Short mmCIF file of C-alpha atoms (C1' of nucleotides) in Angstrom, two decimals:
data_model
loop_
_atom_site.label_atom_id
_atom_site.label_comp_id
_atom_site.label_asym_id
_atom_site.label_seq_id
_atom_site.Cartn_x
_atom_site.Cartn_y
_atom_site.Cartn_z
CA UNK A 8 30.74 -39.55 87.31
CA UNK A 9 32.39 -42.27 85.45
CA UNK A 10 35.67 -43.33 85.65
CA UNK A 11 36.70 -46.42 83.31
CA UNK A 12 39.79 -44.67 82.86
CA UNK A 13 40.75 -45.91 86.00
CA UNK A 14 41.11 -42.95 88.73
CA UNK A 15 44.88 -44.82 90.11
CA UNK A 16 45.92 -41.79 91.94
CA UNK A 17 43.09 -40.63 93.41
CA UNK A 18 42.65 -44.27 94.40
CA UNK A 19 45.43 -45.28 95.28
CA UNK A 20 45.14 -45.60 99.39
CA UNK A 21 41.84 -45.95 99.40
CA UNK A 22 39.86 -48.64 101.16
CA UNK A 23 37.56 -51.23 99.84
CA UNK A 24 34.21 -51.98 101.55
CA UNK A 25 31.30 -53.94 101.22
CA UNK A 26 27.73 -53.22 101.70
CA UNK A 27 24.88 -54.96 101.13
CA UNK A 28 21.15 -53.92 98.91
CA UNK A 29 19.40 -51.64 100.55
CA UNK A 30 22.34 -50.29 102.69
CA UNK A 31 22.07 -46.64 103.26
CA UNK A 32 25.47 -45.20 102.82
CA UNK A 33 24.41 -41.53 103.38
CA UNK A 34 21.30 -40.30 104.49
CA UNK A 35 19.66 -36.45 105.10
CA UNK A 36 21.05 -34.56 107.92
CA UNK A 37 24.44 -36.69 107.89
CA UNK A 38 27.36 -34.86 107.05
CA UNK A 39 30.21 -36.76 104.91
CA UNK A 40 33.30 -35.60 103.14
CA UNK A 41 33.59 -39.02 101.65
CA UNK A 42 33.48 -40.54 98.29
CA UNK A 43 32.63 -43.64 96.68
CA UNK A 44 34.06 -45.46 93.67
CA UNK A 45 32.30 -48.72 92.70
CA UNK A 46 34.46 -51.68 91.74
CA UNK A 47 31.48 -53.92 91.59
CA UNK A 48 27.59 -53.69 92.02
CA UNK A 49 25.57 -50.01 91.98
CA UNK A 50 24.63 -47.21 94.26
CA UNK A 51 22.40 -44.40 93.51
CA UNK A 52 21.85 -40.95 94.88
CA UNK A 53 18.44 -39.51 95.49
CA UNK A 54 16.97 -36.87 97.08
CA UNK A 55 13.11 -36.51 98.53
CA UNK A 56 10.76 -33.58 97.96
CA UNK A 57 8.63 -31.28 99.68
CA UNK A 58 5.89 -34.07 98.74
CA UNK A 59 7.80 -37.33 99.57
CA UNK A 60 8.93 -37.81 96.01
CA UNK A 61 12.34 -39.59 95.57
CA UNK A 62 13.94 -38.23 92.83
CA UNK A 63 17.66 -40.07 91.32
CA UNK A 64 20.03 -37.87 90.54
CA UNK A 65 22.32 -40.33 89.60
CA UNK A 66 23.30 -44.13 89.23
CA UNK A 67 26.77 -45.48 90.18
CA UNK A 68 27.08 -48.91 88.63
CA UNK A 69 31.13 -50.19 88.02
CA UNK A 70 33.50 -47.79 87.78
CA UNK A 71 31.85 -44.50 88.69
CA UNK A 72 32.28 -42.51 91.23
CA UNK A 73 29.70 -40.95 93.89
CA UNK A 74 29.26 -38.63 96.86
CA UNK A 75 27.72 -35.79 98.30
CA UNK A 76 29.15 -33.12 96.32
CA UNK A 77 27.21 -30.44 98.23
CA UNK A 78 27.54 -31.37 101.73
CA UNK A 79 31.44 -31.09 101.02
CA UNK A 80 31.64 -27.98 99.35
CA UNK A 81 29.28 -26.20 101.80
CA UNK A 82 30.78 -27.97 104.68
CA UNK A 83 27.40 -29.16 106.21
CA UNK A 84 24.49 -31.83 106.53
CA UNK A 85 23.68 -33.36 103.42
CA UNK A 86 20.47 -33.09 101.57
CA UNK A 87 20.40 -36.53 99.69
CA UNK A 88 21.24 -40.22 100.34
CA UNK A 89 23.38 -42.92 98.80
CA UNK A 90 22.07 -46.08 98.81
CA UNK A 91 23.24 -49.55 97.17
CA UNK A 92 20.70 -51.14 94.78
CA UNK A 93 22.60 -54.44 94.48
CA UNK A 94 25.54 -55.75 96.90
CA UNK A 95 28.30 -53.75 96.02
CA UNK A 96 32.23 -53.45 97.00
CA UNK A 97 33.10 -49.66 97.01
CA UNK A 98 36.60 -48.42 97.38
CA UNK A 99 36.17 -44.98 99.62
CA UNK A 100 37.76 -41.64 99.35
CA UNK A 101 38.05 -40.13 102.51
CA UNK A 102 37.69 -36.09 103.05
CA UNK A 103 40.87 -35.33 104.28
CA UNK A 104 43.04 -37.34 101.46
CA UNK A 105 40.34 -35.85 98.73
CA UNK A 106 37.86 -33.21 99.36
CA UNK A 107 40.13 -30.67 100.90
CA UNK A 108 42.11 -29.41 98.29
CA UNK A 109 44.47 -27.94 99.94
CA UNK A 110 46.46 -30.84 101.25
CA UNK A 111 46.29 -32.75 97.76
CA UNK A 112 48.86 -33.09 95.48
CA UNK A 113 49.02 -31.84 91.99
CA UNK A 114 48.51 -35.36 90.28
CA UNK A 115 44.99 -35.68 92.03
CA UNK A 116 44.29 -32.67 91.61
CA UNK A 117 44.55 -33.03 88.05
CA UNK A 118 42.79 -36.58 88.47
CA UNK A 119 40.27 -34.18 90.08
CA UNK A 120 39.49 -31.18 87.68
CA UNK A 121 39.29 -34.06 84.76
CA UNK A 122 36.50 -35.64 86.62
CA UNK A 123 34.61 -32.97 87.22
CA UNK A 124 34.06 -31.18 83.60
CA UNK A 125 33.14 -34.64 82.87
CA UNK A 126 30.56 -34.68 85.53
CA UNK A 127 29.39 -30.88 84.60
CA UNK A 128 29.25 -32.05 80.75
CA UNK A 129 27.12 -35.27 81.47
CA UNK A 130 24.95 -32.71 84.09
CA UNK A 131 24.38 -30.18 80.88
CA UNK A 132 23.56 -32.90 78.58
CA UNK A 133 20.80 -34.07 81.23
CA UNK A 134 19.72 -30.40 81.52
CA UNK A 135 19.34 -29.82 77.79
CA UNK A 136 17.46 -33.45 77.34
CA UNK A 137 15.12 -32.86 80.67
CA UNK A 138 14.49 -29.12 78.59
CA UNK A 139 13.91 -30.70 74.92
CA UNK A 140 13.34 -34.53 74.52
CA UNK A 141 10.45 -36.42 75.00
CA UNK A 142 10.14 -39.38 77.66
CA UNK A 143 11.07 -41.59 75.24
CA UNK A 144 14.59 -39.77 74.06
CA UNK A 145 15.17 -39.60 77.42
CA UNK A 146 14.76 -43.50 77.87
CA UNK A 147 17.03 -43.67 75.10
CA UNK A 148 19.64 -42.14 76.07
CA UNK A 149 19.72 -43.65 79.61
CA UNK A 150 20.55 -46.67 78.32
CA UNK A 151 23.09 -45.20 76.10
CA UNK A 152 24.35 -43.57 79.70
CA UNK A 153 24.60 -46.90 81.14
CA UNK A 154 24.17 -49.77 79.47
CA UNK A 155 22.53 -52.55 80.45
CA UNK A 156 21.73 -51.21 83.72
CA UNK A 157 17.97 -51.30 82.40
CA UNK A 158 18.07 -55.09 82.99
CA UNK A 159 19.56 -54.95 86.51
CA UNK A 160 17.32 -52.36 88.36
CA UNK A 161 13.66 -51.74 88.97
CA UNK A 162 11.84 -49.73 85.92
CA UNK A 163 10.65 -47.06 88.93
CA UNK A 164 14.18 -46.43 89.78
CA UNK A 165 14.72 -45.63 86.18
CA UNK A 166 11.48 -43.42 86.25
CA UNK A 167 12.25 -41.66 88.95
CA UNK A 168 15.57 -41.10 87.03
CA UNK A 169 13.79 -40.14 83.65
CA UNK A 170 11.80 -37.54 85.80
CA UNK A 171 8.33 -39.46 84.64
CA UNK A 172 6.03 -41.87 86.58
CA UNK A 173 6.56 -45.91 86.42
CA UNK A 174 3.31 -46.03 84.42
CA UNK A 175 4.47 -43.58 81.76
CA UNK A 176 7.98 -45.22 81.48
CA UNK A 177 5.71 -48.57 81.20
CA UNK A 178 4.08 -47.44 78.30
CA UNK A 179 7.34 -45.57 76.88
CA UNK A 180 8.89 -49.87 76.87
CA UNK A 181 5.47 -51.06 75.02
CA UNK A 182 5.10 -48.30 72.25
CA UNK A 183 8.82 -48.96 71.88
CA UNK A 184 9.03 -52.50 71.74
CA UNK A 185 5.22 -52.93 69.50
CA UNK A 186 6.11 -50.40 66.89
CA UNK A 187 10.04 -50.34 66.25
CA UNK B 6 29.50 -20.91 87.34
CA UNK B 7 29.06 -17.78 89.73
CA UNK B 8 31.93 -16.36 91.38
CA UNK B 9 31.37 -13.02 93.68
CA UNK B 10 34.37 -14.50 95.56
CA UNK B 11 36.87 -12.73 93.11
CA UNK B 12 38.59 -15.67 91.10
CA UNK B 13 41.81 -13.39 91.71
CA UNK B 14 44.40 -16.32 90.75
CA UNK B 15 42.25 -17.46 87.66
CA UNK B 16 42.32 -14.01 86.70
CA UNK B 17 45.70 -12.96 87.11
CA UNK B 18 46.93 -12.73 83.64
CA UNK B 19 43.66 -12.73 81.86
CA UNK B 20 42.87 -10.04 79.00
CA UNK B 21 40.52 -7.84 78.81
CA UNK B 22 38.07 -7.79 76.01
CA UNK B 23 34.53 -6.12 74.86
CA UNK B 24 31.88 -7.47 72.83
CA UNK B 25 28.59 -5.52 71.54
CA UNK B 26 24.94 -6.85 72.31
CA UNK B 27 24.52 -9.91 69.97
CA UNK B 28 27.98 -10.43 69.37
CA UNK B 29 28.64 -14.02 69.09
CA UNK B 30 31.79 -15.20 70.79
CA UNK B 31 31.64 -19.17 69.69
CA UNK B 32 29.55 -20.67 67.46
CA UNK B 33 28.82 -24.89 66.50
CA UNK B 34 31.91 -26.32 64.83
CA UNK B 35 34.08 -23.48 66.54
CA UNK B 36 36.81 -25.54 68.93
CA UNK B 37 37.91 -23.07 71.43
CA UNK B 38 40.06 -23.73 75.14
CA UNK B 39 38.90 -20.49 76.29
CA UNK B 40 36.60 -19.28 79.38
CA UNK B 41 35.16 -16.26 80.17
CA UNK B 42 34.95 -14.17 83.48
CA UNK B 43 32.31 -11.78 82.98
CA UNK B 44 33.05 -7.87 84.28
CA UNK B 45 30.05 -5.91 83.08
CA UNK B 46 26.84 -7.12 81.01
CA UNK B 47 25.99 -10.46 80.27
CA UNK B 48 26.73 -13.88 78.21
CA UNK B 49 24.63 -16.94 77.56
CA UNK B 50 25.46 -20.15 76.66
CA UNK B 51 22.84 -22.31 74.52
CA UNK B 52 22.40 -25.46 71.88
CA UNK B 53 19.71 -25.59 69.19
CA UNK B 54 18.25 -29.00 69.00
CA UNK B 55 17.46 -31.08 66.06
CA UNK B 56 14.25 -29.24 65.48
CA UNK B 57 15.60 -26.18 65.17
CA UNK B 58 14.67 -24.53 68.91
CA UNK B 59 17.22 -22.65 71.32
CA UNK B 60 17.87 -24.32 74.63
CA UNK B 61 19.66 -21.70 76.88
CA UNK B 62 21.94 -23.63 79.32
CA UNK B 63 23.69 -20.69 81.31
CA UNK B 64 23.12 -16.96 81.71
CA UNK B 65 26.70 -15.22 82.79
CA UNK B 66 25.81 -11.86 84.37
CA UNK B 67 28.55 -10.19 86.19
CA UNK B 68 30.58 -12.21 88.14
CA UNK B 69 30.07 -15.65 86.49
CA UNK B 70 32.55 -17.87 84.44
CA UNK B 71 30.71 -19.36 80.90
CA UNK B 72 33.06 -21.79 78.98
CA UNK B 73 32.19 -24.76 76.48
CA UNK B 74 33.40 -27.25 78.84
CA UNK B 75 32.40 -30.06 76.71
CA UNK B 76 34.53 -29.14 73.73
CA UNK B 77 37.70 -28.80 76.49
CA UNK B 78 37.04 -31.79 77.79
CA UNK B 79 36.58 -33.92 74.57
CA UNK B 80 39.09 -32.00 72.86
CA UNK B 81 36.76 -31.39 69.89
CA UNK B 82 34.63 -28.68 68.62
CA UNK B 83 31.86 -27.47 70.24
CA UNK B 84 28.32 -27.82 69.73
CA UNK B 85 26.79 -24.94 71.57
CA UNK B 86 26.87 -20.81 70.85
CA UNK B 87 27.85 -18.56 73.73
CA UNK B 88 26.59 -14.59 73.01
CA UNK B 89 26.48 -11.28 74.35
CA UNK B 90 22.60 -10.75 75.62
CA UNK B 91 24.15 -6.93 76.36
CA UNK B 92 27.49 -4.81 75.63
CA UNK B 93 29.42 -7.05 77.56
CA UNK B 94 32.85 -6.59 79.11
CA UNK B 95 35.17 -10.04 79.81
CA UNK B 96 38.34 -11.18 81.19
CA UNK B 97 39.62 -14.43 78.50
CA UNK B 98 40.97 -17.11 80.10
CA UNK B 99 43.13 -18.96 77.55
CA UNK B 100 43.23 -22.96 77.58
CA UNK B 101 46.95 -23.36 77.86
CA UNK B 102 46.59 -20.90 81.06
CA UNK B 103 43.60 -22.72 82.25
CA UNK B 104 42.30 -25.71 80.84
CA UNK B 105 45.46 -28.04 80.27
CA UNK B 106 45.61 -28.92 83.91
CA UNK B 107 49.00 -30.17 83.97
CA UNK B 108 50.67 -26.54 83.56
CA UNK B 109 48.62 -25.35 85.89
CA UNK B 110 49.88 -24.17 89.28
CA UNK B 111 48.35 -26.07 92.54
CA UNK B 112 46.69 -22.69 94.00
CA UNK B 113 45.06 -22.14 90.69
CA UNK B 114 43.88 -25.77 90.66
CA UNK B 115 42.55 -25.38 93.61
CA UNK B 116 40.24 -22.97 92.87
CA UNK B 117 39.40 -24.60 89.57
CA UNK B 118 38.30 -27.67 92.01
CA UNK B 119 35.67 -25.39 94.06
CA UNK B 120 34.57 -23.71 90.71
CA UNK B 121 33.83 -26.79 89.56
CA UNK B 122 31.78 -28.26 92.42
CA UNK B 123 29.99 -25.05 92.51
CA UNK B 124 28.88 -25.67 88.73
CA UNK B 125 28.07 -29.83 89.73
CA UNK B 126 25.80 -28.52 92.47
CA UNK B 127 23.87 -25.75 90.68
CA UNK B 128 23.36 -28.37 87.80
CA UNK B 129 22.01 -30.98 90.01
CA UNK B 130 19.48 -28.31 91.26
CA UNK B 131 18.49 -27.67 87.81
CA UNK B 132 17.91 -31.03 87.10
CA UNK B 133 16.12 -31.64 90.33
CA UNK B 134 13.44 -28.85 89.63
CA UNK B 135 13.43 -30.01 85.78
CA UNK B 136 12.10 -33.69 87.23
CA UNK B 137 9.71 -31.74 89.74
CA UNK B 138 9.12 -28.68 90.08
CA UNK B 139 6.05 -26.91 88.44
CA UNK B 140 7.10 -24.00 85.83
CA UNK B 141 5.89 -21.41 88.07
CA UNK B 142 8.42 -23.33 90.91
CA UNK B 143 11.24 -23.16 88.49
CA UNK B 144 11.01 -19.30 87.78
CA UNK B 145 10.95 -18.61 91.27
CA UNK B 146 13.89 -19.86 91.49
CA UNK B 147 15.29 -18.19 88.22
CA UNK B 148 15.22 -15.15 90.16
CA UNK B 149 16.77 -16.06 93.22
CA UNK B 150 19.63 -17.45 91.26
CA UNK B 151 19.59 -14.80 88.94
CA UNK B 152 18.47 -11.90 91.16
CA UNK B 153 17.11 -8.95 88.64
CA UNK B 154 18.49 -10.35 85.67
CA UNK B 155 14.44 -11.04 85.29
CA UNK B 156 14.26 -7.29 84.30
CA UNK B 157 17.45 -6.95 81.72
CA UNK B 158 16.74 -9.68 79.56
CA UNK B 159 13.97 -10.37 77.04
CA UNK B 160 11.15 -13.05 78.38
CA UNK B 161 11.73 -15.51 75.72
CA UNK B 162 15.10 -16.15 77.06
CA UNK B 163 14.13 -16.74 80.43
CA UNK B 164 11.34 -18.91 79.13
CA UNK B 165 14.07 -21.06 77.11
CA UNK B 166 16.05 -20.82 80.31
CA UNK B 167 12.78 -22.86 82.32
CA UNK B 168 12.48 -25.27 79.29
CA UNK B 169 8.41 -23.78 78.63
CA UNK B 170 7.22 -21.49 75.83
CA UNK B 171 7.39 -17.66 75.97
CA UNK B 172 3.21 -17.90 76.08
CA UNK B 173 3.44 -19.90 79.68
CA UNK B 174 5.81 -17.93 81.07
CA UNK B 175 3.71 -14.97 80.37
CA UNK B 176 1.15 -17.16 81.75
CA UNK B 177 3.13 -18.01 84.85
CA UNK B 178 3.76 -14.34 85.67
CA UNK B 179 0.22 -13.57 85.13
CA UNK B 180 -0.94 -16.03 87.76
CA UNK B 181 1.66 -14.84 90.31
CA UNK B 182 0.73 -11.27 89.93
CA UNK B 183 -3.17 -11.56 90.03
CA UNK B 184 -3.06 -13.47 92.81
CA UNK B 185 0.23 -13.50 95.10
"C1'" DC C 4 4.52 8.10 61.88
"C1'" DG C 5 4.70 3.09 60.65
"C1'" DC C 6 6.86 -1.06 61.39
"C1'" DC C 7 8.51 -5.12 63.83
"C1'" DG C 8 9.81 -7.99 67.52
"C1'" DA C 9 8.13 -8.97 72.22
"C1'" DG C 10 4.53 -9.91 75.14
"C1'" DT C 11 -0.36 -11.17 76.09
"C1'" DT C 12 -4.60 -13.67 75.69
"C1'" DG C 13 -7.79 -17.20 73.96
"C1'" DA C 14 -9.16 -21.91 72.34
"C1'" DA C 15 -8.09 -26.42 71.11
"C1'" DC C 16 -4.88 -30.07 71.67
"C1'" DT C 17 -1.49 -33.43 73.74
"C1'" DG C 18 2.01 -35.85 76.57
"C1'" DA C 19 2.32 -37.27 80.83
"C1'" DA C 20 0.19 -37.55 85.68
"C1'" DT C 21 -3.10 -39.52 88.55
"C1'" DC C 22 -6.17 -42.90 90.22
"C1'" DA C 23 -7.63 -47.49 90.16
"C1'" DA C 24 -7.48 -52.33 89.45
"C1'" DG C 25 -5.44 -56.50 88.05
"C1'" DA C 26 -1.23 -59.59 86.76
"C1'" DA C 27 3.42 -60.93 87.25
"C1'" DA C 28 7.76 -61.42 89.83
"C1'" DC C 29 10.07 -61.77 94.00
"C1'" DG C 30 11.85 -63.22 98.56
"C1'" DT C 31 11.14 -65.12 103.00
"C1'" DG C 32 9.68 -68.41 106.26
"C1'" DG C 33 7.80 -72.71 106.93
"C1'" DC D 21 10.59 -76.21 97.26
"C1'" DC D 22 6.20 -74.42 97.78
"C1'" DA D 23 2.83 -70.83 99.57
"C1'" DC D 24 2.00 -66.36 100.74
"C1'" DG D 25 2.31 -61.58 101.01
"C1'" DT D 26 4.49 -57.68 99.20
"C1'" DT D 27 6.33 -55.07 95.75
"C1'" DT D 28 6.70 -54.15 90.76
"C1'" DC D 29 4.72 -53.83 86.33
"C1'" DT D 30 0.91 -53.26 83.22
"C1'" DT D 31 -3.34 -51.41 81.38
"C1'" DG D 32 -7.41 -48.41 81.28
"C1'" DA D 33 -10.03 -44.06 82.16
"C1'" DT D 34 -9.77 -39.46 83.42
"C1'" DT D 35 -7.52 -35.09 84.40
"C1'" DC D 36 -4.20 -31.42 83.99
"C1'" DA D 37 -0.06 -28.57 83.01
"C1'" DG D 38 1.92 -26.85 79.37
"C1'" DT D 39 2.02 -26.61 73.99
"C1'" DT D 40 0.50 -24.93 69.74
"C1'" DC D 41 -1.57 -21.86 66.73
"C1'" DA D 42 -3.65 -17.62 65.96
"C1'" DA D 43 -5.05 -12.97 66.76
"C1'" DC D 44 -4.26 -8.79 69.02
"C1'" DT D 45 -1.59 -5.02 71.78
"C1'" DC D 46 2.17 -2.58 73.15
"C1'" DG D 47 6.61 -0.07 73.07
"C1'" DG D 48 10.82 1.21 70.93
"C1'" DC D 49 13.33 2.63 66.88
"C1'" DG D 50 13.98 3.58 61.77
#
DNA sequence: CGCCGAGTTGAACTGAATCAAGAAACGTGG
DNA sequence: CCACGTTTCTTGATTCAGTTCAACTCGGCG
């Protein structure tokens, strides 16, 4: 969910660590109440199908914010992992100070709420594109989502994003870049 | 957002109000603060895309919340239509009681919080079985977050629902009746 | 009744997947 | 800094799930 309104509150005793690409920050069957806001670098989350397809549900390049929303509200094991794509310095939200809502104050809260509808209205647009555009829309408007990030990661991690194959998203680039 | 754990605080002072099978209760352009907590019958939410072609985003049988988040959160109007699919009883939650956090009180932020990750994680399921899952996948799982509603609504609206035409979802249920 | 929207079925078509093979880029150790 | 192996990207040929278009049936409602 992105945050370059910077989140101060929610942020503000939070503590900065680094990790390193590849680092797995979360993985299935780990249970974490914890979220991450990137100050520099990028994470992703993914999850793995019945067939052993990895599927990105969403990049966290600088200034958004990531976690395992479902693990947290359902209070068990997570079903995805977090990994970091480059090195990246995170600043993370603990459980207890944000994921229990009860023991926040009403600034975060706030902070909170905000964040969401932006994450459900950037979830719904995704929906509605996965529903109506073509591959190539949908390449589009990635790199409207976040841009340049297109030049900083692998094309499959961006396919496995688009919800198409690396060879189809290779082909999307050419027909792109011949024609237009 | 479904919510068969009473939203009792939400609700508190909410109105009641009915609407008729194909009432429209906002339309593109409208610019509305308001959500509604569905009693009796049943709402949808959906855009029309550039080519002129429904995209349903939400079904709101009883028990569900159905809001244009997006025009809330951006403060501008809207570009979806939510509708009565049947006679349709709600409860109106206004924006200044609801949706301009700051006036809110903690408990009812609270639960606004837990709605909201409720919505995040349904969405990322959707999107999830949009990027994999086969159409006959996908309406399996229509019904099990939807159980029955399968049998009050028209076809074609489930079929905009899955993101195929009404001919494969006939299709679909064909295959899983013949042989299953 | 007769009509009209909803659902079904068929046949041809198409966007993207799959499978396969080669080329380019990448990083790791010598 | 080069050499090598591994991963990523590209391109081609084939296949397949789902679309499109068209014709037909059914069920409810005037």
């Amino acid at each position: 969910m992105k945050g370059q309104d910077n989140p101060e509150l929610i942020l503000s005793n939070a503590v900065s660590k680094d990790f390193k690409k590849g680092d797995i920050l979360l993985r299935t069957g780990d249970y974490s109440e914890v979220a991450y806001y990137v100050e520099k670098g990028c994470l992703r989350s993914f999850v793995i199908d019945s067939k052993g397809k990895e599927h990105i549900l969403q990049f966290a390049p600088e200034g958004w914010l990531i976690s395992d929303l479902e693990g947290m509200v359902n209070k068990k094991s997570s079903n995805l992992y977090i990994d970091a794509i480059e090195d990246t310095t995170v600043r993370i939200l603990k459980g207890e100070e944000r994921f229990v809502p009860e023991v926040l104050e009403k600034p975060v809260l706030i902070e909170l709420v905000q964040k969401f509808q932006k994450r459900i209205f950037t979830l719904q647009k995704r929906v509605i594109q996965l529903i109506s555009a073509t591959a190539e829309e949908r390449y589009n408007d990635f790199n409207l989502t976040y841009p340049d990030l297109a030049n900083r990661i692998p094309q499959k991690m961006i396919a496995s994003y688009l919800g198409i194959t690396p060879e189809s998203l290779s082909r999307v680039r050419k027909d792109i870049s011949t024609h237009k």
